[in-house]
CSV table of C-alpha atoms and ligand atoms in Angstrom, one decimal:
chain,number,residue,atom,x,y,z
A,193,UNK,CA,32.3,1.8,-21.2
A,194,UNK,CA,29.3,4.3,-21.7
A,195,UNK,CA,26.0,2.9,-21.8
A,196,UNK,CA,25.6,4.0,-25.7
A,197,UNK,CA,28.7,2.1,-26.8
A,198,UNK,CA,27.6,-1.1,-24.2
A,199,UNK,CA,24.4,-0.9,-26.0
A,200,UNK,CA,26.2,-1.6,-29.8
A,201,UNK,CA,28.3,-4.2,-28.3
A,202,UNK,CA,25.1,-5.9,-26.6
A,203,UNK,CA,23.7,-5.5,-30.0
A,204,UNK,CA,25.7,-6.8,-32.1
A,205,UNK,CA,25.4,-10.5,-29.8
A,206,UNK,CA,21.7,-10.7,-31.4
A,207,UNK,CA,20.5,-11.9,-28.6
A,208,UNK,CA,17.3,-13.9,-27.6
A,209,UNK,CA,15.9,-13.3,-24.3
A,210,UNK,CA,12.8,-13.2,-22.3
A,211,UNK,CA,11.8,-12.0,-18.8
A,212,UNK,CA,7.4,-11.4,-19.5
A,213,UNK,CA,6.0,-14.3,-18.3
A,214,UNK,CA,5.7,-16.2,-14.6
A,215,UNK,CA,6.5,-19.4,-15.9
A,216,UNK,CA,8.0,-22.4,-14.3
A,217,UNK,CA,11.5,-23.5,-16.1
A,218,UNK,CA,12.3,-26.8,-16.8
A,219,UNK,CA,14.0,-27.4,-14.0
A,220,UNK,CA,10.8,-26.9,-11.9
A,221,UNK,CA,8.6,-28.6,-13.9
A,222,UNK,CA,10.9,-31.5,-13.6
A,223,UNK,CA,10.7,-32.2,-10.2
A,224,UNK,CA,7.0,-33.2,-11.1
A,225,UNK,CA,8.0,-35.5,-13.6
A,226,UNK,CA,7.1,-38.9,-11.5
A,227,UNK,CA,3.5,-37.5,-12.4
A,228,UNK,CA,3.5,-38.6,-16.1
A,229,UNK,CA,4.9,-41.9,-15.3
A,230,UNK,CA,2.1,-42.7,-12.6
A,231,UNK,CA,0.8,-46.5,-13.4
A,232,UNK,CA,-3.0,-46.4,-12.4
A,233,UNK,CA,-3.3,-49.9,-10.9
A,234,UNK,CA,-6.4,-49.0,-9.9
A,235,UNK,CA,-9.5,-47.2,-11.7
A,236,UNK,CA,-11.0,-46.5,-8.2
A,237,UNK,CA,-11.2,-44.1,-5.8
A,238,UNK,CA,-13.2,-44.8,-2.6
A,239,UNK,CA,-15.4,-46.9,-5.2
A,240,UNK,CA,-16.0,-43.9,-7.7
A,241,UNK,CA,-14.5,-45.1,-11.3
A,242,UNK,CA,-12.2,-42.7,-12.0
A,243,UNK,CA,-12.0,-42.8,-16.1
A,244,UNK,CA,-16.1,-42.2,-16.2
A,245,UNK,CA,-18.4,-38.8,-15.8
A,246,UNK,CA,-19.2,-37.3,-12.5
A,247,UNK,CA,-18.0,-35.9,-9.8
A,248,UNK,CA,-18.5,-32.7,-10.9
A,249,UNK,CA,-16.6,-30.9,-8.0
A,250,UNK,CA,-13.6,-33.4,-7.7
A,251,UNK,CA,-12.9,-36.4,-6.3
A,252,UNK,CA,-12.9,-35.9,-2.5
A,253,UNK,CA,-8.7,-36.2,-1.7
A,254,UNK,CA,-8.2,-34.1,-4.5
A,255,UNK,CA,-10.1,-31.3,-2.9
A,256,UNK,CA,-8.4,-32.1,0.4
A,257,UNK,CA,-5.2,-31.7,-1.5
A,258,UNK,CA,-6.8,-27.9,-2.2
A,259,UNK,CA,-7.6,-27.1,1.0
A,260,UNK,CA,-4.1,-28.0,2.4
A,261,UNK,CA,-2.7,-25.5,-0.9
A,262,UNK,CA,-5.4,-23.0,0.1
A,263,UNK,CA,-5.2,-22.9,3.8
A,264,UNK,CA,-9.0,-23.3,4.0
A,265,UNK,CA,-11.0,-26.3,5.0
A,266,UNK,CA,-12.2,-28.6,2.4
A,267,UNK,CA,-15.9,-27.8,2.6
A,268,UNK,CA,-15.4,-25.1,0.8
A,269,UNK,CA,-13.3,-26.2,-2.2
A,270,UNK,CA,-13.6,-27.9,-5.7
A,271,UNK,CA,-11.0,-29.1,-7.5
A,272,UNK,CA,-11.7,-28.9,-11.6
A,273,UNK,CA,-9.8,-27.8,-14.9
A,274,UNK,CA,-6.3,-27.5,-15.4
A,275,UNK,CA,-6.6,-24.3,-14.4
A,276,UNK,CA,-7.5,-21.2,-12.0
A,277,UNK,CA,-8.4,-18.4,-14.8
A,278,UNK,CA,-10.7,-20.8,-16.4
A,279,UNK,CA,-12.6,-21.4,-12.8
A,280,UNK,CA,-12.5,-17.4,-12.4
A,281,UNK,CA,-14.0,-17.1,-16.2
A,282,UNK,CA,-16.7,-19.5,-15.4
A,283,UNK,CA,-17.8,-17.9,-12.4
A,284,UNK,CA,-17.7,-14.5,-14.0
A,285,UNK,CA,-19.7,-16.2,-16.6
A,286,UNK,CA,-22.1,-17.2,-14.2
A,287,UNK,CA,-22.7,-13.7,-12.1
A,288,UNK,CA,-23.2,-12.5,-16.0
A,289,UNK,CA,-25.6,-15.0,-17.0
A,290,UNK,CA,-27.3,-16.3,-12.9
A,291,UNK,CA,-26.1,-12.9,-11.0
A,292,UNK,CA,-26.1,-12.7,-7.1
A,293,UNK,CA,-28.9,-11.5,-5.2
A,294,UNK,CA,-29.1,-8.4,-7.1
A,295,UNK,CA,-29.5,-10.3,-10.2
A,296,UNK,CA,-27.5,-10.9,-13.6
A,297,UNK,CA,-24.7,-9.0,-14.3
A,298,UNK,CA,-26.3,-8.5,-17.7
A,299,UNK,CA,-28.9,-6.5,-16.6
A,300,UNK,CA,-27.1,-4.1,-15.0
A,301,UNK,CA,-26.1,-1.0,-17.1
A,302,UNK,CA,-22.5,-1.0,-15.7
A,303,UNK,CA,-20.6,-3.2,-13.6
A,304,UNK,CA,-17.2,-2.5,-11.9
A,305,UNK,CA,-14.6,-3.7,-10.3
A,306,UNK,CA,-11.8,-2.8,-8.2
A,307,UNK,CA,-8.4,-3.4,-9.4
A,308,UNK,CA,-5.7,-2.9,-7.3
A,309,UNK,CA,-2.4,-1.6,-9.0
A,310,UNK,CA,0.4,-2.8,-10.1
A,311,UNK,CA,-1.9,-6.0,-10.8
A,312,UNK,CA,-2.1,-8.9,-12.8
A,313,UNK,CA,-2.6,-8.6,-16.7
A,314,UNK,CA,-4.9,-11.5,-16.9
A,315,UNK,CA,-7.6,-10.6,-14.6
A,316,UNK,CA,-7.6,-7.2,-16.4
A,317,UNK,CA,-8.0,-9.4,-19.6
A,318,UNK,CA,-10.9,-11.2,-18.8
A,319,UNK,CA,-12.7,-8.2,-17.0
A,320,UNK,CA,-12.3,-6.3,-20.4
A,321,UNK,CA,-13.2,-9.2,-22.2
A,322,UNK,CA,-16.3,-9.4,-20.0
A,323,UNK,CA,-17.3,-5.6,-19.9
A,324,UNK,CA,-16.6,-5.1,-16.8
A,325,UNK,CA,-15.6,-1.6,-15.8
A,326,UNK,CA,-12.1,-1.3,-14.2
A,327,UNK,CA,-11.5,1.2,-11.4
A,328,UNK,CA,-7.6,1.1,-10.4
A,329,UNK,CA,-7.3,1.2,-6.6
A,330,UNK,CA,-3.3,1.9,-4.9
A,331,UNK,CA,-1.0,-1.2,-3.0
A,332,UNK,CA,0.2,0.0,0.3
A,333,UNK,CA,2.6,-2.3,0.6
A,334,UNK,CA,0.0,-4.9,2.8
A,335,UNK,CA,-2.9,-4.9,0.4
A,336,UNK,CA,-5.1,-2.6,-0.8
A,337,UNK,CA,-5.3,1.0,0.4
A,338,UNK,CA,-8.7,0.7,2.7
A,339,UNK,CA,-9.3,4.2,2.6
A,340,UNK,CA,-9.6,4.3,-1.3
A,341,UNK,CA,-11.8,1.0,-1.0
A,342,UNK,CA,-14.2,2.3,1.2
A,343,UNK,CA,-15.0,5.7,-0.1
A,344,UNK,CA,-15.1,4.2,-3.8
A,345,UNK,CA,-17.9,1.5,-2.7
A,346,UNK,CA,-20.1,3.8,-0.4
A,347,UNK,CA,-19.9,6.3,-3.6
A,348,UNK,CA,-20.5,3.8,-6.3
A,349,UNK,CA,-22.8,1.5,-6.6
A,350,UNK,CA,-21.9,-0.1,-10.1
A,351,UNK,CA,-18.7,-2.0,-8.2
A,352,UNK,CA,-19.6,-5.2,-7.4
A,353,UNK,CA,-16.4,-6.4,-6.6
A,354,UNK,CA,-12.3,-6.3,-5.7
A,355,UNK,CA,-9.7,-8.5,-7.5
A,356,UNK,CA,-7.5,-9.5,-4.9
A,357,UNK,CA,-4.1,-11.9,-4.9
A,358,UNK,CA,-3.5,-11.8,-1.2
A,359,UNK,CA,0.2,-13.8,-0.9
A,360,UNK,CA,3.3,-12.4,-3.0
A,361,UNK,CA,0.9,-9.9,-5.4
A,362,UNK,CA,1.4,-10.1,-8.8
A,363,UNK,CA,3.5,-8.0,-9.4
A,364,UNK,CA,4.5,-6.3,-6.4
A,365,UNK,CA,4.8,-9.3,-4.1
A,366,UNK,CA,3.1,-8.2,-1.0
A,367,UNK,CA,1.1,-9.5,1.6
A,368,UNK,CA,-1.9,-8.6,3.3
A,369,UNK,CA,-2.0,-7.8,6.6
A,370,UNK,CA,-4.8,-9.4,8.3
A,371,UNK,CA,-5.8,-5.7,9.2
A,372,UNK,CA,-6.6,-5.5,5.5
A,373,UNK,CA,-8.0,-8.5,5.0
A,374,UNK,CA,-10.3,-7.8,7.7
A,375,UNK,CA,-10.9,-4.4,6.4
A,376,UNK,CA,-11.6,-5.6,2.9
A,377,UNK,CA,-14.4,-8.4,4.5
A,378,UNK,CA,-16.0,-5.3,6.2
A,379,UNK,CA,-16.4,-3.2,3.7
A,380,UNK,CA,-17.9,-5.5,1.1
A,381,UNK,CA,-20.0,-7.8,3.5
A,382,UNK,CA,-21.8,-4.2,4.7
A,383,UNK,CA,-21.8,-2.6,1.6
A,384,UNK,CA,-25.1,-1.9,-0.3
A,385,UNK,CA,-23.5,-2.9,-3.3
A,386,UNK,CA,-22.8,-6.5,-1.8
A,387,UNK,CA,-19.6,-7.1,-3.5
A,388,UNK,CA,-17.6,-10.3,-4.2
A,389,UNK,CA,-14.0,-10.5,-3.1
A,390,UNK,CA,-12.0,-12.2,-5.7
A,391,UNK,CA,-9.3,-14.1,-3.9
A,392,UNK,CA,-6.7,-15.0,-6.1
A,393,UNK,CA,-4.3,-17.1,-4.2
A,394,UNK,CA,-2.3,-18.1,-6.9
A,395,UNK,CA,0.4,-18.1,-4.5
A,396,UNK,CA,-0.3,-19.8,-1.5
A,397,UNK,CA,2.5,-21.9,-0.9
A,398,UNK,CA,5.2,-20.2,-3.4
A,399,UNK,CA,7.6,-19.3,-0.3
A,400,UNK,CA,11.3,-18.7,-1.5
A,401,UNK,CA,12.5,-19.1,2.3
A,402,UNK,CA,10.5,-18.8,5.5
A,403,UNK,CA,6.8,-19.7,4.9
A,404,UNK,CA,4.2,-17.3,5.1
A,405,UNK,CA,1.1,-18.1,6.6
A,406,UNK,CA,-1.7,-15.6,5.7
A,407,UNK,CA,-4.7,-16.1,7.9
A,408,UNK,CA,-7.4,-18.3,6.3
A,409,UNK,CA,-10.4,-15.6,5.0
A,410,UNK,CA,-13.5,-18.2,5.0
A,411,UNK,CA,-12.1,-18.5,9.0
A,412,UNK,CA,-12.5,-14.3,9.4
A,413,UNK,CA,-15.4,-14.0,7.2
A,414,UNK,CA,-17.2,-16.6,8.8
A,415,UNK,CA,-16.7,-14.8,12.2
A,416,UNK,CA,-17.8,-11.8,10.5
A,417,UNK,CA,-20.9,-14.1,9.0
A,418,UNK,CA,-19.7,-12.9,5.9
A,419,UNK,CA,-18.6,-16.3,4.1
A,420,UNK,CA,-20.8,-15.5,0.9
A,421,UNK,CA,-18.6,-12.4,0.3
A,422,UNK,CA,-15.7,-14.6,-1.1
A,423,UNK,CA,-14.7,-16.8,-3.7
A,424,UNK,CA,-11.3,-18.3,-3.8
A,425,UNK,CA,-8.8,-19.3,-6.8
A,426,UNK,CA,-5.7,-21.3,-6.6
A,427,UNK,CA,-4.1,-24.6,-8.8
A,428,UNK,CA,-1.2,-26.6,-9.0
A,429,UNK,CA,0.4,-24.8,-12.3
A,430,UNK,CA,3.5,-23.5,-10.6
A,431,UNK,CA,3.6,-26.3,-8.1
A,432,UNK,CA,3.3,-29.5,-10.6
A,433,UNK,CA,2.6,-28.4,-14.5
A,434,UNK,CA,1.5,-25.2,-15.8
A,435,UNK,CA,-1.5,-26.4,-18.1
A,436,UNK,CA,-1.6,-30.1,-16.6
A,437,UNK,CA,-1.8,-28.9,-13.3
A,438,UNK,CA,-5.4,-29.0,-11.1
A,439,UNK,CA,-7.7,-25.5,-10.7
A,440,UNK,CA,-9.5,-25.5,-7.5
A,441,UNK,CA,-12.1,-23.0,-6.7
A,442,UNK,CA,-13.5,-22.5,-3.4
A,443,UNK,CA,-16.8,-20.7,-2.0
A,444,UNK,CA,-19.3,-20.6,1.2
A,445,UNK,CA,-22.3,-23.4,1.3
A,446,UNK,CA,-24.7,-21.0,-0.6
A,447,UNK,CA,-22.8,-19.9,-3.3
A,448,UNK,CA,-21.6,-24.1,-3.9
A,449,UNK,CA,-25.4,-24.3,-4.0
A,450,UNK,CA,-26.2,-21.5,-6.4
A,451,UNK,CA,-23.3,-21.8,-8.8
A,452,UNK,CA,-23.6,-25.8,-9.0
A,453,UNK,CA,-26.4,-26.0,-11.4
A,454,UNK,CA,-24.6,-22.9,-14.0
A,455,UNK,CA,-21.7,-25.3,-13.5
A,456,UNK,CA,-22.6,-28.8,-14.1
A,457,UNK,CA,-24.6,-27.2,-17.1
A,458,UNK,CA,-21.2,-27.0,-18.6
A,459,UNK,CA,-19.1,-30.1,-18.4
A,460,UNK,CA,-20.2,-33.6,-16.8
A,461,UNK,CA,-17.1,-34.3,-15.0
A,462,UNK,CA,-13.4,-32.7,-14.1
A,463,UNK,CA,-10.5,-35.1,-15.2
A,464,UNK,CA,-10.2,-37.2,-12.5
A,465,UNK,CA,-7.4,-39.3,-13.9
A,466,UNK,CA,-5.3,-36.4,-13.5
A,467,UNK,CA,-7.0,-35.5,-10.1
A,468,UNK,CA,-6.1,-39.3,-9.2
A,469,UNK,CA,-2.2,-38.7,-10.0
A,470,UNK,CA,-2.1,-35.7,-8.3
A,471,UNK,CA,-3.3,-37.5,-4.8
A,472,UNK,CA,-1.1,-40.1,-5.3
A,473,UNK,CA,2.3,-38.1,-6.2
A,474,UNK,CA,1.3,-35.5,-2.6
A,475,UNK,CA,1.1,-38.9,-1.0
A,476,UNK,CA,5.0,-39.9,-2.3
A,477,UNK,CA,6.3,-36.1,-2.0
A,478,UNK,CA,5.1,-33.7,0.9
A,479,UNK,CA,3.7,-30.7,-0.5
A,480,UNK,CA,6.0,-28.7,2.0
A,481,UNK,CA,9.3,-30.6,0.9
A,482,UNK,CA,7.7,-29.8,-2.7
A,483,UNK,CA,8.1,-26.1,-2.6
A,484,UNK,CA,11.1,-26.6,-0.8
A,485,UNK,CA,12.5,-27.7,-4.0
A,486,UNK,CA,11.0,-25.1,-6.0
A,487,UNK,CA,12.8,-22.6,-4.0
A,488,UNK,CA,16.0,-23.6,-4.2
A,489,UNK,CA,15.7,-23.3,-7.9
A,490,UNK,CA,14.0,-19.8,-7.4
A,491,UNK,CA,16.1,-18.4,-4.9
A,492,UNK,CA,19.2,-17.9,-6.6
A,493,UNK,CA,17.5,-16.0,-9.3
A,494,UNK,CA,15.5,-13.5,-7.3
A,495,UNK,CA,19.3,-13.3,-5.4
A,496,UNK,CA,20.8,-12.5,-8.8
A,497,UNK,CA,17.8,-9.9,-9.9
A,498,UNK,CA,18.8,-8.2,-6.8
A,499,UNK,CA,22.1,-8.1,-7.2
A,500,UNK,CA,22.1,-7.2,-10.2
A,501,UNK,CA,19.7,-4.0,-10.1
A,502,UNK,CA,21.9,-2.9,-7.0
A,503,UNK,CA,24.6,-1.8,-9.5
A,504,UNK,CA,22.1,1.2,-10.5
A,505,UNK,CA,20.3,4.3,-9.3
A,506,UNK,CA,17.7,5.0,-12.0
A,507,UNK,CA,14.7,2.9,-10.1
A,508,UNK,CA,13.7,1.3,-7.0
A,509,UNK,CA,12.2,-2.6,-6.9
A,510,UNK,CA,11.2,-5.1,-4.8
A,511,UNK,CA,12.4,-7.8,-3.2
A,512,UNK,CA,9.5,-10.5,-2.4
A,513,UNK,CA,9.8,-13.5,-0.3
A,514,UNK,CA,8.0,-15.6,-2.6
A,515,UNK,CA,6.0,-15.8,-6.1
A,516,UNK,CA,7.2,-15.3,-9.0
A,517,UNK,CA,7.7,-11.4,-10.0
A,518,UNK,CA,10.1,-8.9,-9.2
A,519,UNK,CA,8.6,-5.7,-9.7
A,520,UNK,CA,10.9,-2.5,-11.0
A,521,UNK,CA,9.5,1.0,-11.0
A,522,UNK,CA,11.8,3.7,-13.2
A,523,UNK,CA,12.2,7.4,-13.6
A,524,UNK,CA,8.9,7.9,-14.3
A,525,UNK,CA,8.3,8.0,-18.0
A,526,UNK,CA,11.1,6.0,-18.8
A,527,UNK,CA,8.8,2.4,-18.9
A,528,UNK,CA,8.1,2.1,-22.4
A,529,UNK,CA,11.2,3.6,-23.4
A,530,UNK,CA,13.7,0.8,-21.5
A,531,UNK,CA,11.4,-1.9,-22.8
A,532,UNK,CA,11.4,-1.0,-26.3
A,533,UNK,CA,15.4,-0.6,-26.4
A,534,UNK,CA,15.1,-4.3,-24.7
A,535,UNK,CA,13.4,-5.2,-27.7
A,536,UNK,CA,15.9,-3.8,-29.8
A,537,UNK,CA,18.5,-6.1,-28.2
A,538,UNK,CA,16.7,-9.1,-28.1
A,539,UNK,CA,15.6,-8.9,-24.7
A,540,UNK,CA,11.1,-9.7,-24.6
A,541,UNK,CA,10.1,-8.0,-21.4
A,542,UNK,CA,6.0,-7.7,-21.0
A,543,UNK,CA,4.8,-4.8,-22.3
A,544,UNK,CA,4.7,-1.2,-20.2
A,545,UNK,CA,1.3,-0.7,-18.6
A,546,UNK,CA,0.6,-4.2,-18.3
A,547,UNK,CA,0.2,-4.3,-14.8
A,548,UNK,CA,-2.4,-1.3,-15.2
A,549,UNK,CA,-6.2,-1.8,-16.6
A,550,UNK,CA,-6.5,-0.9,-19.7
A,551,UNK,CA,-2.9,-1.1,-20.3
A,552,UNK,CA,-2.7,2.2,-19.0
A,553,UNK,CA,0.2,3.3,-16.3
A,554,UNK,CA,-0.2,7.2,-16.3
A,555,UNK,CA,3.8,7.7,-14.7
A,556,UNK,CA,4.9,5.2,-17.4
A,557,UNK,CA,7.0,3.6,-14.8
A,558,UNK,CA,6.6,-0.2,-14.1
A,559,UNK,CA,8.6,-2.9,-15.7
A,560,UNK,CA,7.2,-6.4,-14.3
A,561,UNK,CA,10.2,-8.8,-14.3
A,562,UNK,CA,9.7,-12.3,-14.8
A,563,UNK,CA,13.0,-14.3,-13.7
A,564,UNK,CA,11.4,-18.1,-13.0
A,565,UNK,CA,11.4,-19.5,-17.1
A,566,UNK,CA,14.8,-18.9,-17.9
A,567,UNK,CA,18.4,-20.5,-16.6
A,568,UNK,CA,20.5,-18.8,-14.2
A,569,UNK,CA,23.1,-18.0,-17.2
A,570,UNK,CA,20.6,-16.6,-19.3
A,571,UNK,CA,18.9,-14.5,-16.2
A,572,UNK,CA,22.5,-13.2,-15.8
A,573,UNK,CA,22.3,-11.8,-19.2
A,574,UNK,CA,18.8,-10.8,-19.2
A,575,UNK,CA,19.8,-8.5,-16.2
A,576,UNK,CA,22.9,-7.0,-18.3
A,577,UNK,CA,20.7,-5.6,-21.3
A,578,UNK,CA,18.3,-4.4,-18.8
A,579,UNK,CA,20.9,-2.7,-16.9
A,580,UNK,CA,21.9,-1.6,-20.2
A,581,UNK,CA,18.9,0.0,-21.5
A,582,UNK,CA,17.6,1.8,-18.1
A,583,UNK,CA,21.1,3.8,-18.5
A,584,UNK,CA,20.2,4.3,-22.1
A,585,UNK,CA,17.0,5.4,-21.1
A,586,UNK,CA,17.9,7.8,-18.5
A,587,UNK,CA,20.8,9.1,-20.5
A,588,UNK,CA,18.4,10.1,-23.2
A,589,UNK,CA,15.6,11.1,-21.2
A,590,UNK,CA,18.5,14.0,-19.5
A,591,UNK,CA,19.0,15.4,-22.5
B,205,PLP,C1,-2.2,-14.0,-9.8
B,205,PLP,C2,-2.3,-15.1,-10.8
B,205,PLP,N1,-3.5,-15.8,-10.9
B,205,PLP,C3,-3.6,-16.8,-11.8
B,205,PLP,C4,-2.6,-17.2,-12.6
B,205,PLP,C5,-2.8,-18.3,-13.6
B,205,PLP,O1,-3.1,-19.4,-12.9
B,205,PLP,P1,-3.7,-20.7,-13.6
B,205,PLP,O2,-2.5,-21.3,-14.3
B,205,PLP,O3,-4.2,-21.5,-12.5
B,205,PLP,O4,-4.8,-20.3,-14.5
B,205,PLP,C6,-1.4,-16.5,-12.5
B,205,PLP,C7,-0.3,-16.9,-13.4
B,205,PLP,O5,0.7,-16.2,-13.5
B,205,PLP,C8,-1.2,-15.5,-11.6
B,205,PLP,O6,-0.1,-14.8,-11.5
């Protein structure tokens, strides 16, 4: 059957499908369940009462539970919020409102930052919704092109920093090499500008097979006696419960000092209750065994993705080892065009030029594919429509 007539038959299913977002399914979220029915015995944690105020950066084995996600000794870390974009807001907040050495953000009569593309929609989000000025920077496959870094910083001096999500991208899935890593420390740390590297390492332990161990950056940058160049985001949200989970960020001794006092001005005390639960369920259930689990419910579906875009032509994607986004690039021009005959069919796919700044992907090519919320029978459909509608597409677009 043609592609046009699969199309009318696909339509006429009214289907109700969706592939945008990098959400755990049910199944995952399950695995966590033992959480909810945790019964406190005790209100105490090495003597602090855990239902009162204070702590303001986390109860101690919560943060050692973030340093074992992060890879980065505790020192560094605080464990707060249910979540890491809220940490990443607050901290943008505070360069706004505090600023680094070279004063608040607000003074300044631009601010950039370097976003490396294909990226994540949600840093975009919050840098337009801060003002920040967005300057797209190219993946190489290990990170972000060096080159392009360095002759944009030396040139510029309104970019103040890089967003970064070093393991399994969002949404390309690579990994920096520690060339790049290195590279990136160098080039910030010597900078005029001073620059922050945003680490985003949203998916530090989201293997789907062989773990990955990227090198710990506070380790390199302290070497480099650089440690103040870095501030690191991670949570639990796609290890225990997206939105009950724990946010942790993490940061040298002078920036802890410097941001505390913006911080504590703004909440008395993290939920320690749920802090409390967490320690207690990665006592019962190794955080390694954990993620295990995970992906053996992720695997099959990236497998199946695969698979399935093999029986095509039009595009090339990727095939990570671990997060939770396979990334499909078509004919360029075609992006907007295959999602919008998704949508026809009742397959939601996140919108084309998502993955750029300001929603703006000049070749009109990238389709982020989300394939973690739904079941394996409904991926399997998913996958049909979009096979589906990239012929559509192409078949139109060769007329
Ligand atoms: C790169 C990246 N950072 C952060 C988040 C959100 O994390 P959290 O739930 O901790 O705010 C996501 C979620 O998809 C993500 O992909």
């Amino acid at each position: 059957m043609d592609y046009i007539s699969q199309f009318e038959v696909l339509k006429s299913k009214e289907l109700s499908l969706d592939l945008t977002r990098g959400k755990p399914s049910e199944e995952q979220l399950d695995l966590s369940n033992s959480l909810i029915n945790f019964d406190e015995k005790s209100f105490s944690s090495h003597g602090i009462d855990i239902r009162n105020y204070g702590e303001v950066k986390g109860l101690e084995a919560c943060r050692k539970l973030g340093s074992e996600i992060l890879g980065c000794s505790e020192d560094y870390i605080w464990s707060g919020g249910n979540s890491s974009l809220s940490l990443m807001s607050k901290f943008l907040s505070f360069l706004f409102i505090q600023g680094d050495e070279s004063g608040p953000w607000n003074n300044k009569e631009r601010v950039s930052v370097l976003c490396p593309v294909p990226g994540y929609d949600r840093h975009f989000k919050l840098c337009e919704t801060f003002g920040i000025n967005m300057i797209p920077i190219s993946l190489t496959g290990e990170g972000p092109d060096l080159e392009e870094v360095r002759t944009l910083v030396e040139s510029d001096e309104s970019i103040k920093g890089i967003w970064c999500v070093p393991k399994y991208s969002n949404p390309t899935g690579e990994v920096y090499s520690l060339e790049v890593i290195e590279g990136l420390l160098d080039i910030f740390s010597r900078s005029k500008n001073k620059g922050t590297i945003f680490w985003d390492n949203a998916y530090a332990v989201h293997d789907l097979s062989d773990q990955i161990l990227l090198p710990d950056i506070f380790s390199l940058a302290k070497d480099k006696d650089c440690e103040d160049s870095v501030i690191q985001f991670g949570s639990t949200s796609k290890i225990t419960f997206a939105g009950a989970g724990i946010g942790f960020i993490a940061m040298s001794k002078l920036n802890q000092e410097l941001f505390l006092p913006f911080y504590s001005s703004l909440m008395i005390g993290p939920d320690k209750l749920n802090q409390a639960k967490h320690i207690r369920f990665f006592q019962d259930n190794s955080l390694r065994e954990h993620m295990k689990k995970h992906a053996e419910i992720l695997k099959p579906k990236f497998d199946l993705v695969d698979q399935k875009l093999q029986l095509q032509d039009f595009g090339t994607w990727t095939k990570p080892a671990g997060g939770y986004f396979i990334l499909y690039e078509a004919k360029h021009g075609n992006a907007k065009k295959v999602i919008s005959l998704a949508s026809e069919l009742g397959l939601k796919l996140t919108p084309a030029g998502a993955t750029h700044p300001y929603g703006i992907d000049a070749d009109d090519s990238y389709i982020r594919i989300a394939p973690t919320a739904c079941t394996l029978e409904e991926l399997d459909m998913a996958m049909d429509v979009f096979l589906c509608c990239i012929g559509v597409a192409q078949e139109q677009s060769d007329l």
